[in-house]
PDB file of C-alpha atoms in Angstrom:
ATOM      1  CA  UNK A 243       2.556 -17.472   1.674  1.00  0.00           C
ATOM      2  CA  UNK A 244      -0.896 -17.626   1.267  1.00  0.00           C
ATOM      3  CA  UNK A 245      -2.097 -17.707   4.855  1.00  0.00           C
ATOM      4  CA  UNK A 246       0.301 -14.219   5.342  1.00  0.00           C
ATOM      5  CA  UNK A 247      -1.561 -11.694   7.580  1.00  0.00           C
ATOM      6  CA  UNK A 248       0.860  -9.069   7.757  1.00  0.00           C
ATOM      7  CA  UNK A 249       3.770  -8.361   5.894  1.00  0.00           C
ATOM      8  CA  UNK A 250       5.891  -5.184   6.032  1.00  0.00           C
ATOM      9  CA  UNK A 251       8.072  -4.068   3.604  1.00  0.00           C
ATOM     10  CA  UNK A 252      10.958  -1.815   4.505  1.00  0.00           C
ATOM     11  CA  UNK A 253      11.646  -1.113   0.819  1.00  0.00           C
ATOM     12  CA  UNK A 254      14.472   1.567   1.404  1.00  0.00           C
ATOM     13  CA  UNK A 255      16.697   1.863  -2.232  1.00  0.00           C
ATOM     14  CA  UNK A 256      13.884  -0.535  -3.820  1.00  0.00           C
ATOM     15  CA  UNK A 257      13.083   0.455  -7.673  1.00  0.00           C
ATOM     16  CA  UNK A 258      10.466  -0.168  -9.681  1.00  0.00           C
ATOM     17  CA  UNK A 259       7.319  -1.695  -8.441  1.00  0.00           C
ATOM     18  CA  UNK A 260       6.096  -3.653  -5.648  1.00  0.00           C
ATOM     19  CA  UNK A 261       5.167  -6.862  -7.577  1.00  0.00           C
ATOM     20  CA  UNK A 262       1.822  -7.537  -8.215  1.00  0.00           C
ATOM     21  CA  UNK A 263       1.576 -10.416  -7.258  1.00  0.00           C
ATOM     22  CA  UNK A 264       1.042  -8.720  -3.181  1.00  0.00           C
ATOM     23  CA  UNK A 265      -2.379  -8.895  -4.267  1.00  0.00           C
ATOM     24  CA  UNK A 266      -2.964 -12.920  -4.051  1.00  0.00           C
ATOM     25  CA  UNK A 267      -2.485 -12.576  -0.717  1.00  0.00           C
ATOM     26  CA  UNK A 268      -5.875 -13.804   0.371  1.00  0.00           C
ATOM     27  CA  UNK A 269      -5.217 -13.573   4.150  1.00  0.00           C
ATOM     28  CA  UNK A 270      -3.274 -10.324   4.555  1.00  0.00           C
ATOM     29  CA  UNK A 271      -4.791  -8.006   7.388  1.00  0.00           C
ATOM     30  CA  UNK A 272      -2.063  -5.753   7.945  1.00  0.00           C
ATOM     31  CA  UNK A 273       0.309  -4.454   5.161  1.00  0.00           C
ATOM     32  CA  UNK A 274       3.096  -1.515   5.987  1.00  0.00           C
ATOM     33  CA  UNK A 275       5.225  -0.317   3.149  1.00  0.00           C
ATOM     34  CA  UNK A 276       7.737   1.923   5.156  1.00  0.00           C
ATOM     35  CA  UNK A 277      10.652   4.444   4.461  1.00  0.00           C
ATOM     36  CA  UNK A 278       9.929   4.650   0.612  1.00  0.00           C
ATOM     37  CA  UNK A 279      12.839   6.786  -0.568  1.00  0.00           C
ATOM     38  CA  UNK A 280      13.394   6.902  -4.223  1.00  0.00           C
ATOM     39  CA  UNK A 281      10.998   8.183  -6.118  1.00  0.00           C
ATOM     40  CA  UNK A 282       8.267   6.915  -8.426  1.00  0.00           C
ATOM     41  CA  UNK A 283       7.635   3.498  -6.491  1.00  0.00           C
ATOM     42  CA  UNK A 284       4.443   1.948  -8.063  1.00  0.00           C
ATOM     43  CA  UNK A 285       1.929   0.652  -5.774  1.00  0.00           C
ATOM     44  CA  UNK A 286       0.386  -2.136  -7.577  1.00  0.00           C
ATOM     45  CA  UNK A 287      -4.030  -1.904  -8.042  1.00  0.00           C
ATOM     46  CA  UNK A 288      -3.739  -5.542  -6.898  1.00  0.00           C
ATOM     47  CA  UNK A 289      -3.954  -3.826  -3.542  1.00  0.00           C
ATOM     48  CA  UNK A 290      -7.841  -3.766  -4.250  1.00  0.00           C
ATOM     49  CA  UNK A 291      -7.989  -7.790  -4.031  1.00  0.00           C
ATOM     50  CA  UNK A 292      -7.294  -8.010  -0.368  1.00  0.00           C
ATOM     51  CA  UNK A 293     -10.676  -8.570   0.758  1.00  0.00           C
ATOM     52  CA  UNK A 294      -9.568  -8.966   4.227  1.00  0.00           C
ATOM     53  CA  UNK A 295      -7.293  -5.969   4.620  1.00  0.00           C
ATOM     54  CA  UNK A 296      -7.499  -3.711   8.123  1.00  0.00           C
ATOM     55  CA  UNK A 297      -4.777  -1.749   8.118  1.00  0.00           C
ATOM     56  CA  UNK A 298      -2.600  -0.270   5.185  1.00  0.00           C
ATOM     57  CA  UNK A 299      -0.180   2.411   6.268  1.00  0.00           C
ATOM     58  CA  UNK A 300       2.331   3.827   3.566  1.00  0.00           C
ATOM     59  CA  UNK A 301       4.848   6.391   4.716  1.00  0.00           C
ATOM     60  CA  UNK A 302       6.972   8.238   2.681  1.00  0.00           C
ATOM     61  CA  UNK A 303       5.519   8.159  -0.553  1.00  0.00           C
ATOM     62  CA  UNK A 304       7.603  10.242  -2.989  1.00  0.00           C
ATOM     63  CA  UNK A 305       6.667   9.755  -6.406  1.00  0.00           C
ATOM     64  CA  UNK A 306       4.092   7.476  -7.995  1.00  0.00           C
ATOM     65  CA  UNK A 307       0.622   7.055  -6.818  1.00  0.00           C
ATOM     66  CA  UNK A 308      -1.746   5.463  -3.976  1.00  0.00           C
ATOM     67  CA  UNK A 309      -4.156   3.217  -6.527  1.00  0.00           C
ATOM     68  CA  UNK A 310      -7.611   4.357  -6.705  1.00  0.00           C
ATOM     69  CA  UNK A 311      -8.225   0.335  -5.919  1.00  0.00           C
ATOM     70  CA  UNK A 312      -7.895   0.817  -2.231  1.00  0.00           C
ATOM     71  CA  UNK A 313     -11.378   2.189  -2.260  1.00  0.00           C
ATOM     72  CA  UNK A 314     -12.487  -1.483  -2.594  1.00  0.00           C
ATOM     73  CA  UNK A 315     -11.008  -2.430   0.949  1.00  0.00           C
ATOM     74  CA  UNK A 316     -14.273  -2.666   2.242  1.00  0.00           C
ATOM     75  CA  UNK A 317     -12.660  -3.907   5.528  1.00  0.00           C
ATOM     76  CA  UNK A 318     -10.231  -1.173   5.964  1.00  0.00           C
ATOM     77  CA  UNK A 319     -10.161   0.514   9.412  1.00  0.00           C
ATOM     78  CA  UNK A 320      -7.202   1.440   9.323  1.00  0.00           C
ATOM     79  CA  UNK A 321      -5.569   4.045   6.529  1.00  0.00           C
ATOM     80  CA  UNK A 322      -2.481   5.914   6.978  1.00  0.00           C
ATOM     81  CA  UNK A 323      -0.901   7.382   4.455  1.00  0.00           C
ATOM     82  CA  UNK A 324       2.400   9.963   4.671  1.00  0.00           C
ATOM     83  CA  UNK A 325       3.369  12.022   1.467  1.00  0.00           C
ATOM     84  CA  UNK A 326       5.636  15.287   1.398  1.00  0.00           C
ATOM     85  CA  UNK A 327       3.399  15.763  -1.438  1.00  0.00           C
ATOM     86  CA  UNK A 328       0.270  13.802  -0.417  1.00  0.00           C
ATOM     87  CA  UNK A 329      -1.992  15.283  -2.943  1.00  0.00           C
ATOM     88  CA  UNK A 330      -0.181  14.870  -5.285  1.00  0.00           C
ATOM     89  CA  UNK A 331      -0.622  11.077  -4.952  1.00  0.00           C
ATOM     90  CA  UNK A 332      -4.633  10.560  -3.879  1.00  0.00           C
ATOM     91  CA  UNK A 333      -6.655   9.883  -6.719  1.00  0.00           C
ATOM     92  CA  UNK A 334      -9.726  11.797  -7.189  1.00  0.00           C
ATOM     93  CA  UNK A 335     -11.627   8.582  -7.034  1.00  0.00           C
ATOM     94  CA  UNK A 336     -11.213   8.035  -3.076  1.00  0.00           C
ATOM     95  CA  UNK A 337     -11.731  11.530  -2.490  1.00  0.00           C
ATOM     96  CA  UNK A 338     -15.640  11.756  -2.734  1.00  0.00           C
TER      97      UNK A 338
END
């Protein structure tokens, strides 16, 4: 899995966390986690390893929080994030 560049997770009635483990994945570009419906998913900080990240889109964020880690995606140039309660979830770190 290592060479991965995009991977998108329609996590539906997953619980818990997304494993940490997402962030070994050394050539991921593109990562989608889509139609989050329980709440309180966590979004592991791991997400701050992938150096080579473009594109992160999370939609439907209902509970837990976006990781103050993605402010390391140096990369990024592409951020879309979808939250009924979207402040709720933004750490105060990424918004400066």
């Amino acid at each position: 899995f290592t060479k991965l560049e995009k991977l998108v997770l329609e996590v539906g009635k997953l619980y818990g966390t997304i494993p940490s483990e997402i962030g070994l994945l050394s050539e991921l570009s593109d990562l989608r986690i889509q139609h989050i419906s329980q709440r309180d998913i966590t979004i592991p900080t791991e997400l701050g390893n992938l150096s080579k990240l473009r594109f992160l889109w999370v939609d439907g964020l209902y509970g837990g929080t976006i990781p103050s880690e993605i402010g390391n995606l140096s990369d990024l140039i592409g951020l879309n994030l979808y939250s009924p309660t979207l402040s709720d979830h933004i750490s105060s770190e990424l918004v400066r």
